[in-house]
Short mmCIF file of C-alpha atoms (C1' of nucleotides) in Angstrom, two decimals:
data_model
loop_
_atom_site.label_atom_id
_atom_site.label_comp_id
_atom_site.label_asym_id
_atom_site.label_seq_id
_atom_site.Cartn_x
_atom_site.Cartn_y
_atom_site.Cartn_z
CA MET A 302 -3.87 -28.25 15.64
CA SER A 303 -6.62 -26.50 14.21
CA THR A 304 -5.80 -28.26 11.09
CA GLU A 305 -7.12 -32.43 12.34
CA THR A 306 -10.44 -32.99 11.84
CA PRO A 307 -12.86 -32.89 14.38
CA ALA A 308 -14.37 -36.57 15.22
CA ILE A 309 -17.81 -34.91 16.40
CA GLY A 310 -19.99 -31.86 15.00
CA ARG A 311 -20.27 -30.93 11.73
CA PRO A 312 -17.70 -31.59 9.32
CA ARG A 313 -16.00 -28.45 7.42
CA ALA A 314 -17.36 -27.76 3.60
CA PHE A 315 -13.73 -26.42 2.92
CA ASP A 316 -9.82 -26.41 3.23
CA GLU A 317 -8.18 -24.50 5.62
CA GLU A 318 -4.63 -24.65 3.23
CA THR A 319 -6.67 -24.26 0.58
CA VAL A 320 -8.61 -21.04 1.85
CA LEU A 321 -5.32 -19.27 2.99
CA ALA A 322 -3.34 -19.77 -0.57
CA ARG A 323 -7.00 -17.70 -1.96
CA ALA A 324 -6.35 -14.58 0.08
CA THR A 325 -2.07 -15.16 0.19
CA GLU A 326 -3.50 -14.72 -3.55
CA VAL A 327 -6.10 -11.61 -2.81
CA PHE A 328 -3.77 -9.85 0.13
CA TRP A 329 -0.14 -10.23 -2.95
CA GLN A 330 -2.96 -8.75 -5.51
CA TYR A 331 -4.40 -5.81 -3.67
CA GLY A 332 -1.78 -5.64 -0.17
CA TYR A 333 -3.30 -5.89 3.35
CA GLU A 334 -5.27 -2.59 3.79
CA GLY A 335 -5.91 -2.51 0.07
CA ALA A 336 -7.92 -6.36 0.24
CA SER A 337 -11.44 -6.39 1.79
CA LEU A 338 -13.30 -9.29 3.73
CA SER A 339 -15.80 -8.58 0.92
CA ALA A 340 -12.85 -8.91 -1.29
CA LEU A 341 -11.20 -12.10 1.05
CA THR A 342 -13.99 -13.55 1.98
CA GLY A 343 -14.62 -14.16 -1.45
CA ALA A 344 -12.08 -15.10 -3.75
CA MET A 345 -11.54 -17.88 -0.45
CA GLY A 346 -15.29 -19.10 -0.76
CA ILE A 347 -16.50 -18.28 2.30
CA ASN A 348 -18.32 -15.71 4.54
CA ARG A 349 -17.10 -13.88 7.20
CA PRO A 350 -17.76 -16.65 10.13
CA SER A 351 -16.16 -19.09 8.90
CA LEU A 352 -13.67 -16.74 8.97
CA TYR A 353 -13.66 -15.51 12.10
CA ALA A 354 -13.74 -18.85 13.17
CA THR A 355 -10.63 -20.38 11.33
CA PHE A 356 -7.72 -17.76 11.58
CA GLY A 357 -9.58 -14.96 14.18
CA SER A 358 -9.03 -11.71 12.32
CA LYS A 359 -8.22 -10.08 9.58
CA GLU A 360 -4.52 -9.23 10.77
CA GLN A 361 -4.38 -12.55 11.69
CA LEU A 362 -4.70 -14.36 8.30
CA PHE A 363 -2.79 -11.83 6.55
CA ARG A 364 0.24 -13.39 9.15
CA ARG A 365 -0.49 -16.98 8.43
CA ALA A 366 -0.94 -15.70 4.40
CA PHE A 367 2.40 -14.02 4.57
CA ALA A 368 4.47 -16.81 7.13
CA ARG A 369 2.86 -19.99 3.81
CA TYR A 370 4.54 -17.60 1.61
CA HIS A 371 8.13 -16.73 3.47
CA GLU A 372 8.55 -20.47 3.97
CA ASP A 373 8.39 -21.08 0.69
CA LYS A 374 10.63 -18.58 -0.07
CA VAL A 375 13.22 -19.46 2.73
CA ALA A 376 12.93 -22.62 0.96
CA ASN A 377 13.92 -21.30 -1.94
CA VAL A 378 16.57 -18.84 -1.26
CA ARG A 379 18.39 -21.71 0.90
CA THR A 380 18.09 -24.29 -2.37
CA ALA A 381 19.90 -21.04 -4.10
CA LEU A 382 22.93 -20.29 -1.75
CA ALA A 383 23.71 -23.85 -1.55
CA GLN A 384 25.51 -23.38 -4.02
CA PRO A 385 28.85 -24.50 -4.50
CA THR A 386 30.61 -20.39 -5.05
CA ALA A 387 29.14 -17.00 -4.18
CA TYR A 388 28.54 -16.27 -7.53
CA GLY A 389 26.68 -19.51 -8.38
CA ALA A 390 24.38 -18.62 -4.95
CA ILE A 391 24.16 -14.48 -6.78
CA GLU A 392 23.18 -16.49 -9.69
CA ALA A 393 20.62 -19.14 -8.82
CA PHE A 394 18.98 -16.26 -5.69
CA LEU A 395 19.15 -13.24 -8.38
CA ARG A 396 17.14 -16.17 -11.84
CA SER A 397 14.63 -17.49 -9.44
CA SER A 398 13.90 -14.79 -7.22
CA ALA A 399 13.34 -13.12 -10.82
CA ASP A 400 11.04 -15.97 -12.63
CA GLY A 401 8.96 -16.20 -9.22
CA LEU A 402 7.95 -12.55 -9.71
CA THR A 403 7.09 -12.89 -13.04
CA ALA A 404 5.20 -16.66 -12.64
CA GLY A 405 1.29 -16.80 -13.84
CA ASP A 406 0.22 -18.31 -11.76
CA HIS A 407 -0.28 -15.49 -8.73
CA PRO A 408 -0.19 -12.00 -9.23
CA ALA A 409 2.84 -9.81 -10.28
CA GLY A 410 5.59 -8.95 -7.94
CA CYS A 411 6.81 -10.12 -3.76
CA LEU A 412 3.87 -10.13 -1.51
CA SER A 413 6.30 -8.75 1.06
CA ILE A 414 6.07 -5.21 -0.97
CA GLN A 415 3.16 -6.47 -1.57
CA GLY A 416 1.43 -6.75 0.82
CA GLY A 417 2.33 -3.45 2.87
CA LEU A 418 4.85 -1.32 2.36
CA ALA A 419 3.42 1.65 3.47
CA CYS A 420 0.39 1.53 6.30
CA SER A 421 -1.51 3.14 8.33
CA PRO A 422 -1.36 4.28 11.54
CA GLU A 423 -2.62 1.30 12.62
CA ASN A 424 -1.22 -0.59 10.88
CA GLY A 425 2.21 -0.36 11.08
CA ARG A 426 2.63 -3.17 12.75
CA ILE A 427 2.77 -4.72 9.45
CA SER A 428 4.91 -3.46 7.49
CA GLU A 429 7.27 -4.23 10.32
CA VAL A 430 6.55 -8.00 9.92
CA LEU A 431 6.85 -7.39 5.46
CA ALA A 432 9.99 -6.01 6.45
CA ALA A 433 11.17 -8.23 8.78
CA GLY A 434 11.22 -11.32 6.53
CA ARG A 435 12.55 -8.92 3.86
CA ALA A 436 15.70 -8.87 6.41
CA GLU A 437 15.87 -12.47 7.63
CA THR A 438 16.45 -13.28 3.48
CA GLU A 439 19.27 -10.43 3.26
CA ALA A 440 20.22 -11.67 6.19
CA ALA A 441 20.93 -15.23 4.87
CA LEU A 442 22.78 -13.82 1.89
CA GLY A 443 25.24 -12.07 4.10
CA GLU A 444 26.32 -15.72 5.97
CA ARG A 445 26.86 -17.26 3.34
CA MET A 446 28.62 -13.82 1.79
CA SER A 447 30.29 -13.83 4.57
CA ARG A 448 31.44 -17.76 4.00
CA ALA A 449 32.58 -17.17 0.73
CA ALA A 450 34.41 -14.17 1.84
CA ALA A 451 36.29 -16.46 4.69
CA GLU A 452 36.71 -18.92 2.01
CA GLY A 453 38.37 -16.82 -0.73
CA ASP A 454 35.68 -16.18 -2.57
CA LEU A 455 35.25 -13.18 -3.28
CA PRO A 456 37.51 -10.64 -3.63
CA ASP A 457 39.59 -8.68 -1.43
CA GLY A 458 38.22 -5.31 -0.11
CA VAL A 459 34.80 -7.38 -0.93
CA ASP A 460 32.46 -5.97 2.03
CA ALA A 461 29.84 -9.00 2.34
CA ARG A 462 26.72 -7.69 4.03
CA ALA A 463 27.04 -5.38 1.71
CA LEU A 464 26.91 -7.77 -1.33
CA ALA A 465 24.20 -8.90 -0.12
CA ARG A 466 22.35 -5.89 0.61
CA PHE A 467 23.12 -5.12 -2.81
CA VAL A 468 21.71 -8.60 -4.36
CA MET A 469 18.43 -8.07 -2.41
CA THR A 470 17.88 -4.68 -2.44
CA LEU A 471 18.12 -5.67 -7.12
CA SER A 472 15.37 -9.09 -6.61
CA GLU A 473 13.05 -5.91 -4.32
CA GLY A 474 13.51 -3.28 -7.00
CA HIS A 475 12.53 -6.45 -9.60
CA ALA A 476 9.72 -6.66 -7.10
CA VAL A 477 9.33 -3.28 -8.13
CA HIS A 478 9.42 -3.08 -11.68
CA ALA A 479 7.14 -6.59 -11.60
CA ALA A 480 4.34 -5.15 -10.13
CA ALA A 481 4.12 -2.28 -12.97
CA GLY A 482 4.05 -5.39 -16.21
CA ALA A 483 7.63 -5.90 -16.27
CA SER A 484 8.67 -9.32 -18.58
CA ARG A 485 10.67 -12.19 -17.23
CA GLU A 486 13.04 -11.70 -20.36
CA ASP A 487 12.88 -7.40 -18.86
CA LEU A 488 14.29 -8.92 -15.90
CA GLN A 489 17.33 -11.15 -16.18
CA ALA A 490 18.36 -8.75 -18.56
CA SER A 491 19.16 -7.06 -15.59
CA VAL A 492 20.15 -9.85 -13.48
CA ASP A 493 22.96 -10.31 -16.47
CA ILE A 494 24.60 -7.12 -16.25
CA ALA A 495 24.39 -7.21 -12.13
CA LEU A 496 26.64 -10.18 -11.92
CA ARG A 497 29.20 -8.45 -13.45
CA ALA A 498 29.17 -6.82 -10.50
CA VAL A 499 29.75 -9.75 -8.85
CA MET A 500 32.53 -10.37 -9.56
CA GLY A 501 34.27 -7.71 -10.43
CA PRO A 502 37.70 -5.89 -8.29
CA ALA A 503 36.48 -2.57 -6.05
CA ARG A 504 37.25 -0.83 -8.96
CA GLY A 505 40.11 2.34 -7.74
CA MET B 292 -5.01 29.25 -12.02
CA SER B 293 -6.82 28.54 -8.56
CA THR B 294 -3.48 30.34 -6.76
CA GLU B 295 -3.72 34.05 -7.58
CA THR B 296 -6.05 35.36 -5.02
CA PRO B 297 -9.18 36.39 -5.88
CA ALA B 298 -10.45 40.36 -5.17
CA ILE B 299 -13.66 39.95 -4.10
CA GLY B 300 -14.96 37.94 -1.30
CA ARG B 301 -12.57 35.80 1.71
CA PRO B 302 -9.26 35.74 0.92
CA ARG B 303 -7.98 31.93 1.96
CA ALA B 304 -6.74 31.80 5.32
CA PHE B 305 -4.04 29.18 4.17
CA ASP B 306 -1.29 28.98 1.42
CA GLU B 307 -1.71 25.73 -1.05
CA GLU B 308 1.31 25.09 -1.77
CA THR B 309 2.18 24.82 2.11
CA VAL B 310 -0.68 22.67 2.58
CA LEU B 311 0.00 20.48 -0.04
CA ALA B 312 3.72 20.20 1.20
CA ARG B 313 1.86 18.70 3.90
CA ALA B 314 -0.25 16.47 2.33
CA THR B 315 2.37 15.21 -0.05
CA GLU B 316 4.41 14.28 3.56
CA VAL B 317 1.36 12.74 4.62
CA PHE B 318 0.82 10.32 1.15
CA TRP B 319 4.70 9.84 1.75
CA GLN B 320 4.29 7.85 4.67
CA TYR B 321 1.30 6.01 4.66
CA GLY B 322 0.79 5.64 1.24
CA TYR B 323 -2.23 7.16 -0.50
CA GLU B 324 -5.04 4.20 1.15
CA GLY B 325 -3.21 4.60 4.52
CA ALA B 326 -3.76 8.34 4.52
CA SER B 327 -7.12 9.21 5.70
CA LEU B 328 -9.17 12.75 5.39
CA SER B 329 -8.68 13.13 8.87
CA ALA B 330 -4.96 12.93 9.28
CA LEU B 331 -4.50 15.16 5.94
CA THR B 332 -6.63 17.90 7.63
CA GLY B 333 -4.57 17.68 11.03
CA ALA B 334 -1.89 17.76 9.15
CA MET B 335 -2.93 20.54 6.08
CA GLY B 336 -4.27 22.38 9.33
CA ILE B 337 -7.10 22.27 7.25
CA ASN B 338 -10.80 20.84 7.06
CA ARG B 339 -12.12 19.43 4.52
CA PRO B 340 -14.76 21.80 2.99
CA SER B 341 -11.49 23.58 2.23
CA LEU B 342 -9.77 21.03 1.50
CA TYR B 343 -12.48 19.53 -1.41
CA ALA B 344 -12.55 23.47 -2.51
CA THR B 345 -9.06 23.50 -3.73
CA PHE B 346 -8.01 20.23 -4.83
CA GLY B 347 -11.99 19.54 -5.83
CA SER B 348 -10.77 15.51 -4.14
CA LYS B 349 -8.90 13.09 -2.35
CA GLU B 350 -7.01 11.23 -5.38
CA GLN B 351 -7.11 14.88 -7.07
CA LEU B 352 -5.24 16.69 -3.91
CA PHE B 353 -2.78 13.63 -4.62
CA ARG B 354 -1.72 14.16 -8.61
CA ARG B 355 -1.06 17.35 -7.71
CA ALA B 356 0.98 15.85 -4.56
CA PHE B 357 2.86 13.96 -6.99
CA ALA B 358 2.99 15.21 -9.54
CA ARG B 359 4.39 18.66 -7.93
CA TYR B 360 6.85 15.75 -6.47
CA HIS B 361 6.93 14.40 -9.28
CA GLU B 362 8.52 17.85 -11.57
CA ASP B 363 11.90 17.87 -8.15
CA LYS B 364 12.39 14.29 -9.18
CA VAL B 365 12.60 15.01 -12.45
CA ALA B 366 14.01 18.52 -12.55
CA ASN B 367 17.88 15.97 -9.83
CA VAL B 368 17.42 13.72 -12.80
CA ARG B 369 18.02 15.13 -15.89
CA THR B 370 21.00 17.41 -13.57
CA ALA B 371 22.24 14.10 -12.58
CA LEU B 372 22.06 12.87 -16.55
CA ALA B 373 23.92 16.17 -17.81
CA GLN B 374 27.21 13.98 -16.83
CA PRO B 375 28.96 13.67 -19.52
CA THR B 376 29.89 10.39 -19.60
CA ALA B 377 27.29 6.94 -19.04
CA TYR B 378 29.17 5.86 -16.20
CA GLY B 379 28.88 9.89 -14.54
CA ALA B 380 25.46 10.07 -15.61
CA ILE B 381 24.82 6.87 -14.06
CA GLU B 382 26.29 7.81 -10.19
CA ALA B 383 25.37 10.86 -10.21
CA PHE B 384 21.62 9.27 -11.11
CA LEU B 385 22.03 6.65 -8.09
CA ARG B 386 24.08 8.31 -5.55
CA SER B 387 21.43 11.97 -5.46
CA SER B 388 19.15 9.08 -5.51
CA ALA B 389 20.42 7.41 -2.27
CA ASP B 390 20.91 10.79 -0.30
CA GLY B 391 17.32 12.14 -1.19
CA LEU B 392 15.58 8.36 -0.19
CA THR B 393 17.76 8.83 3.20
CA ALA B 394 17.09 12.73 4.15
CA GLY B 395 16.04 13.83 7.12
CA ASP B 396 14.19 17.09 6.12
CA HIS B 397 10.91 13.59 4.90
CA PRO B 398 9.99 10.46 5.29
CA ALA B 399 11.89 7.68 4.70
CA GLY B 400 11.54 6.44 0.49
CA CYS B 401 10.23 7.60 -2.31
CA LEU B 402 6.33 8.54 -3.36
CA SER B 403 6.20 6.59 -6.08
CA ILE B 404 6.48 3.88 -4.36
CA GLN B 405 4.86 4.33 -1.15
CA GLY B 406 2.27 6.01 -2.52
CA GLY B 407 0.68 2.17 -3.47
CA LEU B 408 2.63 -0.03 -5.07
CA ALA B 409 -0.88 -1.78 -4.68
CA CYS B 410 -4.69 -0.28 -4.06
CA SER B 411 -7.05 -2.19 -4.11
CA PRO B 412 -9.41 -2.40 -7.28
CA GLU B 413 -10.81 1.02 -7.09
CA ASN B 414 -8.02 2.92 -6.66
CA GLY B 415 -5.85 1.00 -9.43
CA ARG B 416 -5.08 4.51 -10.95
CA ILE B 417 -3.53 5.57 -8.11
CA SER B 418 -0.99 2.31 -9.43
CA GLU B 419 -1.14 3.44 -13.10
CA VAL B 420 -0.30 6.80 -12.42
CA LEU B 421 2.76 6.07 -10.28
CA ALA B 422 3.69 3.25 -12.12
CA ALA B 423 3.83 5.88 -15.27
CA GLY B 424 5.75 8.49 -13.32
CA ARG B 425 8.54 5.27 -12.12
CA ALA B 426 8.04 4.21 -16.37
CA GLU B 427 9.39 8.33 -17.22
CA THR B 428 12.50 8.17 -15.01
CA GLU B 429 13.74 4.69 -16.93
CA ALA B 430 12.35 5.87 -20.37
CA ALA B 431 14.76 9.61 -19.89
CA LEU B 432 17.61 7.28 -18.17
CA GLY B 433 17.51 5.01 -21.43
CA GLU B 434 17.50 7.44 -23.71
CA ARG B 435 20.74 8.60 -22.23
CA MET B 436 22.23 4.99 -22.44
CA SER B 437 21.22 5.22 -25.69
CA ARG B 438 22.89 8.16 -27.50
CA ALA B 439 25.97 7.22 -24.41
CA ALA B 440 25.92 3.61 -27.11
CA ALA B 441 25.82 5.29 -29.70
CA GLU B 442 28.69 7.84 -29.32
CA GLY B 443 30.78 5.08 -28.03
CA ASP B 444 30.74 5.71 -24.08
CA LEU B 445 29.82 1.89 -23.57
CA PRO B 446 31.56 -1.21 -24.46
CA ASP B 447 30.52 -2.56 -27.52
CA GLY B 448 26.82 -5.20 -26.83
CA VAL B 449 25.55 -3.16 -23.51
CA ASP B 450 22.20 -3.04 -24.19
CA ALA B 451 21.61 0.27 -22.88
CA ARG B 452 17.54 -0.45 -23.12
CA ALA B 453 18.25 -3.40 -20.12
CA LEU B 454 21.20 -0.74 -18.20
CA ALA B 455 19.05 1.95 -17.89
CA ARG B 456 16.12 -0.42 -16.58
CA PHE B 457 18.94 -2.40 -13.78
CA VAL B 458 19.80 1.02 -12.62
CA MET B 459 16.09 1.84 -12.29
CA THR B 460 15.19 -1.32 -10.43
CA LEU B 461 18.68 -0.63 -8.32
CA SER B 462 16.73 2.71 -7.23
CA GLU B 463 13.57 1.26 -6.71
CA GLY B 464 15.34 -1.75 -4.62
CA HIS B 465 16.55 1.14 -2.49
CA ALA B 466 13.75 2.59 -1.13
CA VAL B 467 12.06 -0.19 -0.17
CA HIS B 468 14.99 0.03 1.98
CA ALA B 469 15.31 3.25 2.88
CA ALA B 470 11.65 2.42 3.27
CA ALA B 471 12.70 -0.19 5.69
CA GLY B 472 15.44 2.15 8.43
CA ALA B 473 18.47 1.75 5.66
CA SER B 474 21.30 4.64 5.76
CA ARG B 475 22.00 6.81 3.55
CA GLU B 476 25.63 5.00 3.82
CA ASP B 477 23.79 1.52 3.20
CA LEU B 478 22.81 3.31 0.31
CA GLN B 479 25.97 4.47 -0.83
CA ALA B 480 28.10 1.03 -0.20
CA SER B 481 24.85 -0.88 -2.65
CA VAL B 482 25.47 1.89 -5.11
CA ASP B 483 29.42 1.12 -5.13
CA ILE B 484 28.65 -2.28 -6.16
CA ALA B 485 26.56 -1.70 -8.58
CA LEU B 486 28.85 0.35 -10.21
CA ARG B 487 31.30 -2.01 -10.67
CA ALA B 488 28.71 -3.85 -13.54
CA VAL B 489 28.55 -0.93 -15.09
CA MET B 490 31.65 -0.46 -16.84
CA GLY B 491 32.58 -4.28 -17.20
CA PRO B 492 32.24 -5.69 -20.38
CA ALA B 493 29.67 -8.43 -21.01
CA ARG B 494 30.58 -11.91 -18.80
CA GLY B 495 31.31 -15.40 -21.15
"C1'" DC C 615 -33.81 -42.11 16.30
"C1'" DC C 616 -32.61 -38.67 19.77
"C1'" DG C 617 -28.87 -35.58 21.09
"C1'" DC C 618 -24.81 -33.58 21.14
"C1'" DT C 619 -21.63 -30.97 19.25
"C1'" DC C 620 -19.93 -27.24 15.80
"C1'" DA C 621 -19.51 -25.36 10.64
"C1'" DC C 622 -22.65 -22.29 7.96
"C1'" DC C 623 -25.87 -17.75 6.62
"C1'" DA C 624 -28.19 -13.85 6.73
"C1'" DA C 625 -28.57 -9.98 8.63
"C1'" DC C 626 -26.64 -6.69 12.11
"C1'" DC C 627 -23.16 -4.34 14.48
"C1'" DG C 628 -20.61 0.64 16.17
"C1'" DA C 629 -16.38 2.71 13.58
"C1'" DT C 630 -14.90 5.21 10.37
"C1'" DC C 631 -15.17 6.35 4.88
"C1'" DG C 632 -14.39 9.87 1.59
"C1'" DA C 633 -17.54 13.25 0.91
"C1'" DT C 634 -20.77 17.46 1.45
"C1'" DA C 635 -25.14 20.96 3.37
"C1'" DC C 636 -25.67 25.09 5.17
"C1'" DA C 637 -25.03 28.99 8.25
"C1'" DA C 638 -22.07 32.57 10.01
"C1'" DA C 639 -17.19 34.89 9.65
"C1'" DA C 640 -14.46 38.54 6.79
"C1'" DC C 641 -12.90 40.35 3.07
"C1'" DC C 642 -13.59 44.39 -1.36
"C1'" DT C 643 -16.68 47.11 -3.17
"C1'" DG C 644 -19.28 50.24 -4.32
"C1'" DC D 1268 -22.04 50.70 6.24
"C1'" DA D 1269 -24.66 48.11 2.99
"C1'" DG D 1270 -24.60 44.42 -0.28
"C1'" DG D 1271 -22.31 40.86 -2.69
"C1'" DT D 1272 -18.27 37.00 -2.50
"C1'" DT D 1273 -16.00 33.65 -1.11
"C1'" DT D 1274 -13.90 30.69 2.72
"C1'" DT D 1275 -14.16 29.24 6.96
"C1'" DG D 1276 -16.55 25.35 10.48
"C1'" DT D 1277 -19.87 22.42 12.39
"C1'" DA D 1278 -22.22 18.11 11.97
"C1'" DT D 1279 -23.99 15.46 9.27
"C1'" DC D 1280 -24.38 12.10 4.99
"C1'" DG D 1281 -24.59 7.37 2.72
"C1'" DA D 1282 -21.40 4.15 2.29
"C1'" DT D 1283 -17.94 0.83 3.43
"C1'" DC D 1284 -14.55 -0.69 7.08
"C1'" DG D 1285 -14.07 -4.81 10.18
"C1'" DG D 1286 -16.38 -7.66 12.79
"C1'" DT D 1287 -20.83 -10.64 16.21
"C1'" DT D 1288 -24.22 -12.41 16.57
"C1'" DG D 1289 -27.96 -16.39 16.67
"C1'" DG D 1290 -31.25 -19.07 14.16
"C1'" DT D 1291 -29.96 -23.28 11.04
"C1'" DG D 1292 -29.07 -27.87 9.36
"C1'" DA D 1293 -25.29 -31.44 8.58
"C1'" DG D 1294 -23.16 -34.44 10.79
"C1'" DC D 1295 -21.40 -37.83 14.64
"C1'" DG D 1296 -21.70 -41.23 18.48
"C1'" DG D 1297 -24.95 -43.15 20.99
#
DNA sequence: CCGCTCACCAACCGATCGATACAAAACCTG
DNA sequence: CAGGTTTTGTATCGATCGGTTGGTGAGCGG
């Protein structure tokens, strides 16, 4: 809708997707509330009226940024979950997650968590949007695990939803760790340990 | 130092520890930047000048609040790590952590993470303080695991530091989950799965 | 080249941010 | 009850917050 260049009038001096990517990085690093309009416009290379004319408001800009980020993430998750076994799916999910959290071409950690785990009351919707995104990922993971359980691909007595929650939780913890400076190797060593829990039978 | 009542002058109309506890809850729920002075003084039942006379600044108030919180947490961790076996220590740590994250007498989640995982540039020190607190917990966990490894209480080839990081990571992930509304049972089910990873030999 | 349409930019809006100045009130000492 | 000392409440500080207003000028259709 707003991406096609209108035939008349002065053309835009910036690319919408490019400046959205810049804004995403600012939100990613400083969080929704920590990212001021000045910081955003500075990184995007545009000024306030251009931002508002293009995106509407700071909140709508954030939602666009997160939607983009989330779509990418969902695509990665889908790829990981396409592995033929539950173990393979979990390993692919956790390893690609750990890689993504520590990749050098963007801020460390995860926008879903950095963005605004806690917000002031008037920005509570931001936290909700982010939590909903994470819940969606966990649900996809849970469905894959349920399928695996039905196929006999998981030991008897394994709770598929709990397993998905465990995997998702570990990934979220890795995001916290990555934001605090943990390296890719640190995270992968943690994944090594987690994978030992996946296939083992229930203890007791 | 500031807790003893001076012999002269008008006495304080509030208890310092009480209002500090109230402030802690506000920071816990909304984060450092999301907790405005108005919200803080409102919850503490005092007005701005009293706050500044007592605590110095918003940042110093937060540091006091977090120090108090962290001391309590360290005490709990010490108790958990006093278990005779590594498995027992990890289980006690994760279970008490999961309970604490979902207890009803304070905001869900963990102040160390809710407080300010991401902050604006001028509040970057807040994130550092919180990360340092978490790192201290992980270090204590790591030392306990190292001791266990030296005692033959862990399978050969287990990396004690990586195991500590795994456990700490899971706890941090639980904090994220709890903040999004996960129940105590949800978290404990995740702990059940994690514990399966602790004692198993390295796969492969 | 004219005229229309839009994007650009500087300056500014009210509201709120964290932090203070000042004077009245409360308590202890003498 | 007077003098000294500290806390309390109100009212406000400058700075910054997210968001907006007009004037200017770039580019296209005629």
